[in-house]
Tab-separated table of C-alpha atoms in Angstrom:
chain	number	residue	atom	x	y	z
A	1	UNK	CA	0.000	0.000	0.000
A	2	UNK	CA	1.366	3.408	-0.978
A	3	UNK	CA	0.710	6.299	1.377
A	4	UNK	CA	1.126	9.826	0.102
A	5	UNK	CA	1.567	12.636	2.584
A	6	UNK	CA	0.409	15.946	1.218
A	7	UNK	CA	2.073	19.167	2.384
A	8	UNK	CA	-1.038	20.829	3.818
A	9	UNK	CA	-0.702	23.462	6.503
A	10	UNK	CA	-1.824	22.522	10.060
A	11	UNK	CA	-5.311	23.901	9.382
A	12	UNK	CA	-7.201	24.308	6.154
A	13	UNK	CA	-10.750	24.031	4.882
A	14	UNK	CA	-12.208	22.264	1.894
A	15	UNK	CA	-15.703	22.715	0.541
A	16	UNK	CA	-17.371	19.436	-0.325
A	17	UNK	CA	-18.861	19.151	-3.813
A	18	UNK	CA	-21.929	17.339	-2.420
A	19	UNK	CA	-23.045	20.294	-0.341
A	20	UNK	CA	-21.555	23.680	-1.276
A	21	UNK	CA	-20.658	25.720	1.772
A	22	UNK	CA	-20.124	22.614	3.929
A	23	UNK	CA	-16.519	22.989	4.995
A	24	UNK	CA	-14.080	20.461	6.348
A	25	UNK	CA	-11.476	21.674	8.828
A	26	UNK	CA	-8.337	19.559	9.117
A	27	UNK	CA	-6.062	20.402	12.053
A	28	UNK	CA	-2.988	18.432	12.979
A	29	UNK	CA	-3.626	18.913	16.719
A	30	UNK	CA	-7.020	17.134	16.710
A	31	UNK	CA	-7.739	13.374	16.823
A	32	UNK	CA	-10.487	13.858	14.247
A	33	UNK	CA	-10.819	16.512	11.532
A	34	UNK	CA	-13.953	18.642	11.576
A	35	UNK	CA	-16.173	17.345	8.783
A	36	UNK	CA	-19.790	18.470	9.225
A	37	UNK	CA	-22.517	15.884	8.734
A	38	UNK	CA	-25.088	16.735	6.081
A	39	UNK	CA	-28.454	17.720	7.588
A	40	UNK	CA	-30.217	14.824	5.844
A	41	UNK	CA	-27.782	12.423	7.514
A	42	UNK	CA	-28.186	14.133	10.908
A	43	UNK	CA	-31.936	13.571	10.763
A	44	UNK	CA	-31.510	9.970	9.615
A	45	UNK	CA	-29.118	9.308	12.532
A	46	UNK	CA	-31.596	10.698	15.047
A	47	UNK	CA	-34.484	8.747	13.512
A	48	UNK	CA	-32.453	5.532	13.490
A	49	UNK	CA	-31.836	5.975	17.233
A	50	UNK	CA	-35.537	6.620	17.821
A	51	UNK	CA	-34.791	9.928	19.556
A	52	UNK	CA	-37.711	11.500	21.394
A	53	UNK	CA	-38.523	14.065	24.095
A	54	UNK	CA	-37.330	11.841	26.969
A	55	UNK	CA	-33.845	11.379	25.473
A	56	UNK	CA	-30.568	13.017	26.364
A	57	UNK	CA	-28.456	12.991	23.194
A	58	UNK	CA	-24.688	13.326	23.526
A	59	UNK	CA	-22.634	14.220	20.471
A	60	UNK	CA	-18.962	13.477	21.043
A	61	UNK	CA	-16.932	15.706	18.748
A	62	UNK	CA	-19.976	17.934	18.179
A	63	UNK	CA	-18.405	20.504	15.860
A	64	UNK	CA	-20.974	23.213	15.101
A	65	UNK	CA	-23.625	21.483	17.203
A	66	UNK	CA	-25.990	20.537	14.398
A	67	UNK	CA	-26.842	17.100	15.826
A	68	UNK	CA	-27.653	18.442	19.310
A	69	UNK	CA	-29.567	21.411	17.866
A	70	UNK	CA	-31.600	19.148	15.576
A	71	UNK	CA	-32.283	16.677	18.396
A	72	UNK	CA	-33.679	19.528	20.499
A	73	UNK	CA	-35.560	21.385	17.774
A	74	UNK	CA	-37.034	18.551	15.680
A	75	UNK	CA	-37.220	15.699	18.211
A	76	UNK	CA	-37.787	17.540	21.511
A	77	UNK	CA	-34.768	15.937	23.192
A	78	UNK	CA	-32.185	17.536	25.434
A	79	UNK	CA	-28.629	17.405	24.173
A	80	UNK	CA	-25.020	17.763	25.179
A	81	UNK	CA	-22.245	18.381	22.692
A	82	UNK	CA	-18.584	17.912	23.567
A	83	UNK	CA	-15.742	19.308	21.485
A	84	UNK	CA	-12.106	20.170	22.118
A	85	UNK	CA	-12.121	23.199	19.800
A	86	UNK	CA	-13.230	26.464	21.495
A	87	UNK	CA	-14.245	27.991	18.143
A	88	UNK	CA	-16.604	25.068	17.443
A	89	UNK	CA	-18.133	25.291	20.921
A	90	UNK	CA	-18.778	29.022	20.448
A	91	UNK	CA	-20.326	28.310	17.040
A	92	UNK	CA	-22.481	25.499	18.473
A	93	UNK	CA	-23.765	27.719	21.289
A	94	UNK	CA	-24.645	30.446	18.820
A	95	UNK	CA	-26.399	27.923	16.550
A	96	UNK	CA	-28.486	26.674	19.506
A	97	UNK	CA	-29.376	30.249	20.432
A	98	UNK	CA	-30.369	31.069	16.843
A	99	UNK	CA	-32.514	27.911	16.665
A	100	UNK	CA	-34.252	28.804	19.933
A	101	UNK	CA	-33.079	25.654	21.754
A	102	UNK	CA	-30.287	27.010	23.964
A	103	UNK	CA	-32.210	25.951	27.087
A	104	UNK	CA	-32.173	22.292	25.900
A	105	UNK	CA	-28.710	22.232	24.309
A	106	UNK	CA	-25.498	22.333	26.334
A	107	UNK	CA	-22.050	22.512	24.785
A	108	UNK	CA	-18.975	21.556	26.765
A	109	UNK	CA	-15.402	22.437	25.871
A	110	UNK	CA	-13.434	19.295	26.586
A	111	UNK	CA	-11.853	16.076	25.443
A	112	UNK	CA	-14.422	13.458	24.445
A	113	UNK	CA	-12.296	10.774	26.123
A	114	UNK	CA	-12.740	12.509	29.487
A	115	UNK	CA	-16.363	13.644	29.167
A	116	UNK	CA	-18.913	12.373	31.673
A	117	UNK	CA	-21.314	10.485	29.385
A	118	UNK	CA	-23.289	8.557	32.019
A	119	UNK	CA	-26.485	10.637	31.570
A	120	UNK	CA	-26.729	9.887	27.832
A	121	UNK	CA	-29.597	7.820	26.471
A	122	UNK	CA	-28.215	8.261	22.950
A	123	UNK	CA	-24.612	8.877	21.859
A	124	UNK	CA	-23.806	10.210	18.388
A	125	UNK	CA	-20.388	9.800	16.768
A	126	UNK	CA	-18.677	10.913	13.587
A	127	UNK	CA	-15.156	9.959	14.481
A	128	UNK	CA	-12.426	7.865	12.875
A	129	UNK	CA	-12.260	4.053	13.235
A	130	UNK	CA	-9.270	4.258	15.579
A	131	UNK	CA	-11.073	6.770	17.784
A	132	UNK	CA	-14.242	4.620	17.860
A	133	UNK	CA	-12.095	1.663	18.929
A	134	UNK	CA	-10.454	3.690	21.687
A	135	UNK	CA	-13.829	5.004	22.889
A	136	UNK	CA	-15.709	1.675	22.730
A	137	UNK	CA	-14.609	0.326	26.165
A	138	UNK	CA	-15.858	3.533	27.835
A	139	UNK	CA	-19.179	3.352	25.990
A	140	UNK	CA	-19.717	-0.232	27.108
A	141	UNK	CA	-18.574	0.382	30.695
A	142	UNK	CA	-20.139	3.774	31.447
A	143	UNK	CA	-23.365	3.943	29.472
A	144	UNK	CA	-26.499	2.350	30.886
A	145	UNK	CA	-27.730	-0.829	29.200
A	146	UNK	CA	-30.205	0.160	26.511
A	147	UNK	CA	-28.366	3.349	25.552
A	148	UNK	CA	-28.280	3.719	21.781
A	149	UNK	CA	-25.031	4.523	19.990
A	150	UNK	CA	-25.073	5.800	16.414
A	151	UNK	CA	-21.999	6.321	14.266
A	152	UNK	CA	-21.735	8.051	10.921
A	153	UNK	CA	-19.537	6.141	8.438
A	154	UNK	CA	-17.402	4.135	10.888
A	155	UNK	CA	-18.223	0.986	12.833
A	156	UNK	CA	-16.905	-0.325	16.163
A	157	UNK	CA	-14.999	-3.340	14.865
A	158	UNK	CA	-15.880	-6.993	14.424
A	159	UNK	CA	-16.250	-7.640	18.164
A	160	UNK	CA	-19.280	-5.298	18.424
A	161	UNK	CA	-21.276	-5.620	15.199
A	162	UNK	CA	-24.029	-3.051	14.627
A	163	UNK	CA	-27.665	-4.030	15.115
A	164	UNK	CA	-28.657	-2.028	12.106
A	165	UNK	CA	-26.848	-0.389	9.210
A	166	UNK	CA	-28.422	2.007	6.741
A	167	UNK	CA	-27.015	3.625	3.628
A	168	UNK	CA	-27.959	7.149	2.668
A	169	UNK	CA	-26.238	8.170	-0.545
A	170	UNK	CA	-22.513	7.931	0.213
A	171	UNK	CA	-23.108	7.884	3.972
A	172	UNK	CA	-23.403	4.791	6.157
A	173	UNK	CA	-25.068	4.964	9.554
A	174	UNK	CA	-24.604	2.290	12.220
A	175	UNK	CA	-26.728	1.614	15.308
A	176	UNK	CA	-25.829	-0.313	18.468
A	177	UNK	CA	-27.561	-0.711	21.806
A	178	UNK	CA	-25.418	-1.028	24.916
A	179	UNK	CA	-26.049	-4.581	26.179
A	180	UNK	CA	-26.786	-5.724	29.716
A	181	UNK	CA	-23.598	-6.175	31.685
A	182	UNK	CA	-22.573	-9.731	32.387
A	183	UNK	CA	-22.157	-10.579	36.019
A	184	UNK	CA	-19.508	-13.003	37.245
A	185	UNK	CA	-20.918	-16.215	38.738
């Protein structure tokens, strides 16, 4: 396999041809580049998880907050977005305010690996496979059984196959439910 390293600066943005104005922000200091999820995919992710007014939706690596904002505005849920980039958190807060859901949408500046996720009933991810793998033990250990986990484009590996997979254009969406914990006999 041949790997080509391109001489991009530490941060740059690309506009995707599928959705003009949808920018991707690649920064060398982040585990995952900022690549916004198309609104159609956001809504499909929330529908796949069966999000409703009783849910608390966590978006780990929330970017501009569109998943949390949509969960609050269209599905009546409360939401928490976590991102390590202060500019994205500020943007997410402003987006929630503009959408009229700031009282149901909280955005936390922090590392998704250290975030307290125990209150989540649904967790949304658009991370890289290696990051999903690193996060998986925490999801299984800290989330309550029955919590739904949805990932855009990347699965959790062969040892935790998704319950459901849907394809939406070029996007793939995976759904898992945190299982009951096994007790030692």
